[in-house]
Structure formats: structure tokens, C-alpha cells
Tab-separated table of C-alpha atoms in Angstrom:
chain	number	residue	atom	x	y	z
P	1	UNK	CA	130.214	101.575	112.421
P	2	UNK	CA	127.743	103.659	110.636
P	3	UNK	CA	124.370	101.842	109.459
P	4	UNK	CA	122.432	102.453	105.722
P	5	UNK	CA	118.987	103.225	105.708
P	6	UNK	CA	116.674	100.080	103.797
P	7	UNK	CA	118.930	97.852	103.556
P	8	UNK	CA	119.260	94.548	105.956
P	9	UNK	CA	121.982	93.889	107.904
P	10	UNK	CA	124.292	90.356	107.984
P	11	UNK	CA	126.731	90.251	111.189
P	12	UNK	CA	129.322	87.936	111.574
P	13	UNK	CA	129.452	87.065	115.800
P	14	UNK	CA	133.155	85.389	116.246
P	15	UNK	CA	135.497	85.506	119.002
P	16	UNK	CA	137.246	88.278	116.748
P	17	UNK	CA	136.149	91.649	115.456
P	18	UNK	CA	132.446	91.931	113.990
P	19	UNK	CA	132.372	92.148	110.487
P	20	UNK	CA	129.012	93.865	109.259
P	21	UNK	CA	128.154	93.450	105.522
P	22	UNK	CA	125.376	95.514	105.290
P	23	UNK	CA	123.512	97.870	107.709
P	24	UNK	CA	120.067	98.953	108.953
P	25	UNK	CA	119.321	101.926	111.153
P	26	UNK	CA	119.652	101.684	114.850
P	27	UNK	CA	121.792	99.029	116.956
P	28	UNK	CA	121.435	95.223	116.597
P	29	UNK	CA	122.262	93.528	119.959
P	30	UNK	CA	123.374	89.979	119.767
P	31	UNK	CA	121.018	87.247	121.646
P	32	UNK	CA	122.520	85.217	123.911
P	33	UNK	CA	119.408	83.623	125.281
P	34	UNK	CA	118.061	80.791	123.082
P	35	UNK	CA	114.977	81.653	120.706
P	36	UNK	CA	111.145	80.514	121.866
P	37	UNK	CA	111.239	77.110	122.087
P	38	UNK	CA	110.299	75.069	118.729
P	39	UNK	CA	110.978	71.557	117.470
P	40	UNK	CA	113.028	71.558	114.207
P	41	UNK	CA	111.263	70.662	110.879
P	42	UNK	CA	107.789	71.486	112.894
P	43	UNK	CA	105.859	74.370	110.738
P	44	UNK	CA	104.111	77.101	113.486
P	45	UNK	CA	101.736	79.798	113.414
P	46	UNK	CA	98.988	80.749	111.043
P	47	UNK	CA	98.742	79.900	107.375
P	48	UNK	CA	99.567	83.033	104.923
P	49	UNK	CA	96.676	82.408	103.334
P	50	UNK	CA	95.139	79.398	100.869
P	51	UNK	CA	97.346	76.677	99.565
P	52	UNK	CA	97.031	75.850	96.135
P	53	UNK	CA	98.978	73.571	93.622
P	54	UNK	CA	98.466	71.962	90.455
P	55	UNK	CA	100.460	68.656	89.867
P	56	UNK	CA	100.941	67.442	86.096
P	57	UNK	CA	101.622	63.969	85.002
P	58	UNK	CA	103.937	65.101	81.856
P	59	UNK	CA	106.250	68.506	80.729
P	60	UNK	CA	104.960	71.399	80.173
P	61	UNK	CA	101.290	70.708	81.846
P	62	UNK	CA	100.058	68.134	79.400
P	63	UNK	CA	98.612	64.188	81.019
P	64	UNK	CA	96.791	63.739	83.554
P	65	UNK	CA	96.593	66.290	86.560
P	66	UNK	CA	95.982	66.751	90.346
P	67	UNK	CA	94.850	70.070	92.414
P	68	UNK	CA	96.200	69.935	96.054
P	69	UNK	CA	95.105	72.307	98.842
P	70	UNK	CA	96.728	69.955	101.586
P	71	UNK	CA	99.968	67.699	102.034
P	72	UNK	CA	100.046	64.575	99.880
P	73	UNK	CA	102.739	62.146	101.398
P	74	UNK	CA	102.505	59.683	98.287
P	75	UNK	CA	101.255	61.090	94.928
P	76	UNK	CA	101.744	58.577	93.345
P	77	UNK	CA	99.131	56.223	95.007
P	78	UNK	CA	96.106	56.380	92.725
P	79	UNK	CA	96.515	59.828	91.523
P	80	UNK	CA	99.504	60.170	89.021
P	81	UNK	CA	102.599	57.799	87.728
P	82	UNK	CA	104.800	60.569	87.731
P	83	UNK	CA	105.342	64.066	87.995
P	84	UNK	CA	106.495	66.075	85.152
P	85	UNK	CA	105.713	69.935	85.734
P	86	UNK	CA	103.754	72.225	88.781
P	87	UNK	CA	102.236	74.981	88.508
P	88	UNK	CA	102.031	77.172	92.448
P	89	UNK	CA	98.892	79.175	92.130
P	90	UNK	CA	99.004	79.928	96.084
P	91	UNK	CA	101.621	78.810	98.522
P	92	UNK	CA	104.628	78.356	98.894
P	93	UNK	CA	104.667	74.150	99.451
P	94	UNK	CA	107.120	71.838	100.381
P	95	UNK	CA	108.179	68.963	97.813
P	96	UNK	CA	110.191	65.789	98.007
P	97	UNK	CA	112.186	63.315	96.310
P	98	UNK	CA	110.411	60.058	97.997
P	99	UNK	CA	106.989	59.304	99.789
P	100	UNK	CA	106.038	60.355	103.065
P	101	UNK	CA	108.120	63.381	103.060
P	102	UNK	CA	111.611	62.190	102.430
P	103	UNK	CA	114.774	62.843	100.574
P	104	UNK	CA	115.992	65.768	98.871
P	105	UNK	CA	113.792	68.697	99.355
P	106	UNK	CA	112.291	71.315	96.891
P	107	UNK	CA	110.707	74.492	97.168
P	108	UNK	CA	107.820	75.502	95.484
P	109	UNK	CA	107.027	79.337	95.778
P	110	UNK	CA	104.050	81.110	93.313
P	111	UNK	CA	104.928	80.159	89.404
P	112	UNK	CA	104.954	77.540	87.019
P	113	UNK	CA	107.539	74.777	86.962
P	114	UNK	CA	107.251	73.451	83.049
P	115	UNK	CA	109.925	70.437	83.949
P	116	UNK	CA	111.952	68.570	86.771
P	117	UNK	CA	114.883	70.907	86.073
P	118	UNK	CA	112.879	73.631	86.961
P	119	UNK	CA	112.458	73.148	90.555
P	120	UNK	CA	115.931	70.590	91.154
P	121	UNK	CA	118.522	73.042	91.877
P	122	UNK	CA	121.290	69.719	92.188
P	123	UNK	CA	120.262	68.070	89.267
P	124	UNK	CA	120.495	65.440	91.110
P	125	UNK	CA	117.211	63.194	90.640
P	126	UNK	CA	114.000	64.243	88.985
P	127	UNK	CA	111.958	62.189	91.502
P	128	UNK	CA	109.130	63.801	93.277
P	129	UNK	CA	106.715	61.502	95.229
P	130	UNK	CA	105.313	64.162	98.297
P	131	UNK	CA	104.715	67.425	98.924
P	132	UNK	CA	102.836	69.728	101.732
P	133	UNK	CA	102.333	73.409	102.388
P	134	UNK	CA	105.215	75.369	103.769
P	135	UNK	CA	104.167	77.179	106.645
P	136	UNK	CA	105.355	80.882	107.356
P	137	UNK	CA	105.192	82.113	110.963
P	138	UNK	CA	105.248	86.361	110.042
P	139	UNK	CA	107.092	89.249	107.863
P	140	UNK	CA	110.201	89.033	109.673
P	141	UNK	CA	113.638	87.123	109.316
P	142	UNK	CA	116.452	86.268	111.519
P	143	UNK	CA	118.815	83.199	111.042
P	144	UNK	CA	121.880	82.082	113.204
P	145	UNK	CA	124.710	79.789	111.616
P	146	UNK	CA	127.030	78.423	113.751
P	147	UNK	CA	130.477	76.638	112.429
P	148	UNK	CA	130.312	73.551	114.588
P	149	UNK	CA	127.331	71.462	116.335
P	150	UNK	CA	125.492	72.593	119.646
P	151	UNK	CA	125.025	75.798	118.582
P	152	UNK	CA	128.947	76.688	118.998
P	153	UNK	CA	132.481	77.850	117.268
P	154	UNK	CA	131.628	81.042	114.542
P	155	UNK	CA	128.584	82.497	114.707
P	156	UNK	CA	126.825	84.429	111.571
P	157	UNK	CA	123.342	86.237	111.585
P	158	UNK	CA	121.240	87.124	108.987
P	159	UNK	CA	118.535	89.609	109.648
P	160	UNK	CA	116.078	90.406	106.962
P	161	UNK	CA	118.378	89.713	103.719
P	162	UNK	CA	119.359	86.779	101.225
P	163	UNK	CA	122.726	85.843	100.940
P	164	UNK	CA	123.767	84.276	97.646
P	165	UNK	CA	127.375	83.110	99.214
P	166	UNK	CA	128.606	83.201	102.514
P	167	UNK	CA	131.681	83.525	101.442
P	168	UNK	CA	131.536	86.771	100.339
P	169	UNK	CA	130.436	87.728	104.227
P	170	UNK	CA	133.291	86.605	106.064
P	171	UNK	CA	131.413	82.926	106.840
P	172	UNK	CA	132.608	80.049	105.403
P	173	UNK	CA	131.197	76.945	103.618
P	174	UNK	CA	130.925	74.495	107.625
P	175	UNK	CA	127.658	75.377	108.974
P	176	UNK	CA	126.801	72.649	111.234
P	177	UNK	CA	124.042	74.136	113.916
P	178	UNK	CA	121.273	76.493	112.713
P	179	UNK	CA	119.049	78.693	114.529
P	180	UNK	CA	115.851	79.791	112.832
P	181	UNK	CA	114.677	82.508	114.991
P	182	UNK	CA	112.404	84.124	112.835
P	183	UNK	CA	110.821	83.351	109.432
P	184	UNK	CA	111.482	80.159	106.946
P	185	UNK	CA	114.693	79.749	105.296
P	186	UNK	CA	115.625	77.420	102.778
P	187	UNK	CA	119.789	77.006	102.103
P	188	UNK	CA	121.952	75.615	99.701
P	189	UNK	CA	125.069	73.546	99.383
P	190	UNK	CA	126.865	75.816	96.765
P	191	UNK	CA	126.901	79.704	95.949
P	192	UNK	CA	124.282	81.134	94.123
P	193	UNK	CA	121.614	79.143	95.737
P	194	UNK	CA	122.457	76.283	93.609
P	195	UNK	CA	122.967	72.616	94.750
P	196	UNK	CA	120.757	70.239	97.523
P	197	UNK	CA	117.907	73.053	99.530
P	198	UNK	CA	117.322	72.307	103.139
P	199	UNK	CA	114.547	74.457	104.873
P	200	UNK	CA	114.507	75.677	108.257
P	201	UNK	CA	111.120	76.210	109.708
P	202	UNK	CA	111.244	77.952	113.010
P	203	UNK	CA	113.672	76.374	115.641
P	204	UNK	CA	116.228	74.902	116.359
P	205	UNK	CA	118.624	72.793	114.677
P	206	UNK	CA	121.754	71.185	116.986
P	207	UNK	CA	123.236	68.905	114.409
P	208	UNK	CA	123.414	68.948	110.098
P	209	UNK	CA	121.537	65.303	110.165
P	210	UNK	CA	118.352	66.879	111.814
P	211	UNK	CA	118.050	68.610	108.167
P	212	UNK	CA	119.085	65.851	106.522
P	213	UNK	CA	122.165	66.665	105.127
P	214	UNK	CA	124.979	64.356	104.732
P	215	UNK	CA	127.807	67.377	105.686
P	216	UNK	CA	128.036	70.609	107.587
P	217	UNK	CA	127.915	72.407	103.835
P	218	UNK	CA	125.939	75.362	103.092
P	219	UNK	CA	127.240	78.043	100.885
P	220	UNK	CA	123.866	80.636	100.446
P	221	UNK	CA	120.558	80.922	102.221
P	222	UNK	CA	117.827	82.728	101.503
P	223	UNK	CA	114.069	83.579	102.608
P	224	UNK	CA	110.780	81.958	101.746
P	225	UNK	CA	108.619	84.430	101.995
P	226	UNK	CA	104.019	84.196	101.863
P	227	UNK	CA	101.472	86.427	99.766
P	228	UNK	CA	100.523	87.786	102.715
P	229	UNK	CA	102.735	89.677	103.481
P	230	UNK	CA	104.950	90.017	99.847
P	231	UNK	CA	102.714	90.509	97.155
P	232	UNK	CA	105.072	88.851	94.885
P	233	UNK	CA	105.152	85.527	97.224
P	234	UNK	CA	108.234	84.200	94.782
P	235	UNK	CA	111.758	83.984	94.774
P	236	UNK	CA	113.584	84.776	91.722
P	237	UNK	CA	116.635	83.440	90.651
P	238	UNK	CA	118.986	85.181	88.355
């Protein structure tokens, strides 16, 4: 199995052959020992630097505004009606559908967000009552999906890399224990990072519920990355 210089490297762990998508130099053992111990949805380590966001009562940033440098669990309470565009000068933050940090979740990374549509990958509802800063705990990445609860069944991890569709790496669509070893992760329910976003802080995740999903579906994942340590500090979507 040969490895390619610069690029990251997904392996598939089954009970069958590994099957390596992409390489990195040297050897990649698996760990069989769980990670450091962390409580799921719990944000750790430092802060990548100042949080700053810009909430807009109407499109396009027009109406009434708010600046945030904290969480806000209910925006709505004396500060705006609604919320119709963002724009992420420093972050990347945490939003939600309902108050007090509930519902379906979006990410906001550096970059303006002129409508709902913008940051509602599912289309789904263009609610957005909460939000807080999305803590990053370094520069590094590592992710383990496994196909059936209690960390168990298939086993696929992702090491420094974004994966647009599982699919296309030998995984399929169940994932229904996570492991977030290293780094913040945010998946989605369909290819192409499209569909619902669930974010995995660091830890440990035993059962699809404890991320509030209603199914053991995710199709891509990808990382969240901070300024601090990527300039750019923003995902891009094609």
C-alpha cells in the first residue's frame, strides 16, 4: 500500500480488507483504546481567537442589527424579531433553529450570509432563534464512524480531509456512533454536504439521538476549521 505525499488519508477499519482512499506518508495505526475522555456536545480547549458576529433583522443587512461576541440562547428577547442575514467577521459560531440552543443546527464560519438560504443547507426552516461560538480544540483532525451504536459494526476514519460522500469511500449512508478524536466536525445527511448539519465537538458520541438526529444518516462530513490556525477560517462550498 504505497502512501502520497500532502494529501490526507481516509481508512475504512471493517472486519474485511482495508480500503485506503487517499494516503499520507508514513503508517497510520488504528486505535483501539478510546480517545481522552470528553462529554459529547461539550466545546474544550482554548478559543482560536475573538468571536465576532453581526446579526441583521432583514435580507441583505438592512433593519435593525445586533453585534455578538458571546452565545445568545434567545435573540429574539429584546434584541431583534427576526433574523434575516449574518455577517461572521471572526469565528466560526454555532446557530440554531429554536431558543436555548435547540433544533436544527447551522454553521457559521468567516463570511456574509445575505439570506436564510444562505446558511440552511435542508431548506428546511428559516428559523434562527440562538447561536454561540464554536469552539476548536487545535490544527488537527481525526473522526471515527461506526455503522451501528456503541461504537461497533464498520468502522471508517477520517484523518485530516473532507469527505463530500461516503459513498464514494467504501462507507455507507448508517452512521450511528461517532468518535471525534480530534478537531470539530460538522456532517450532513446527503452527499455534497447538503441536507440537516450535526457538529461533533470533541468526544464521544454512543448513539445518533445524542446529536440530535432522528436516523443513523450521514452521507459527507467535513472540518470546521479557526483563523488561527487557517488563515482562510471558511469553508467553501462548490
Amino acid at each position: 500500500m504505497t502512501s502520497t505525499p500532502g494529501l490526507a488519508r481516509v481508512d475504512l477499519v471493517t472486519r474485511f480488507p482495508l480500503v485506503e482512499a487517499r494516503g499520507v506518508p508514513g503508517e497510520m495505526a488504528e486505535q483501539h483504546g478510546a480517545p481522552e475522555q470528553a462529554a459529547a456536545g461539550k466545546s474544550h480547549g482554548g478559543l482560536g481567537g475573538s468571536y465576532k458576529v453581526i446579526v441583521y433583522e432583514m435580507e441583505n443587512f438592512q433593519g435593525k442589527r445586533c453585534e455578538l461576541s458571546a452565545e445568545c440562547p434567545n435573540l429574539t428577547e429584546s434584541l431583534l424579531e427576526k433574523v434575516g442575514s449574518i455577517q461572521v467577521e471572526s469565528g466560526p459560531w454555532l446557530a440554531f433553529e429554536r431558543r436555548a440552543f435547540r433544533g436544527e443546527q447551522f454553521v457559521l464560519e468567516k463570511g456574509d450570509y445575505p439570506r436564510w438560504d444562505a446558511w440552511s443547507n435542508s431548506h428546511h426552516s428559516d428559523s434562527l432563534l440562538s447561536l454561540r461560538p464554536l469552539h476548536i480544540d487545535g490544527p488537527d483532525h481525526k473522526l471515527h464512524l461506526f455503522e451501528n451504536p456503541a461504537f461497533s459494526g464498520r468502522k471508517m476514519e477520517i484523518v485530516d480531509d473532507d469527505v463530500p460522500s461516503l459513498w464514494a469511500h467504501g462507507f455507507q449512508d448508517r452512521v450511528a456512533s461517532i468518535r471525534a478524536v480530534n478537531g470539530t466536525w460538522v456532517g450532513y445527511e446527503f452527499p455534497g454536504y447538503r441536507g440537516r448539519q450535526y457538529v461533533f465537538e470533541r468526544g464521544e458520541y454512543r448513539h445518533w439521538n445524542e446529536w440530535d438526529a432522528n436516523q443513523p444518516q450521514l452521507q459527507s462530513v467535513r472540518r470546521i476549521r479557526d483563523q488561527k490556525w487557517h488563515k482562510r477560517g471558511c469553508f467553501l462550498s462548490s
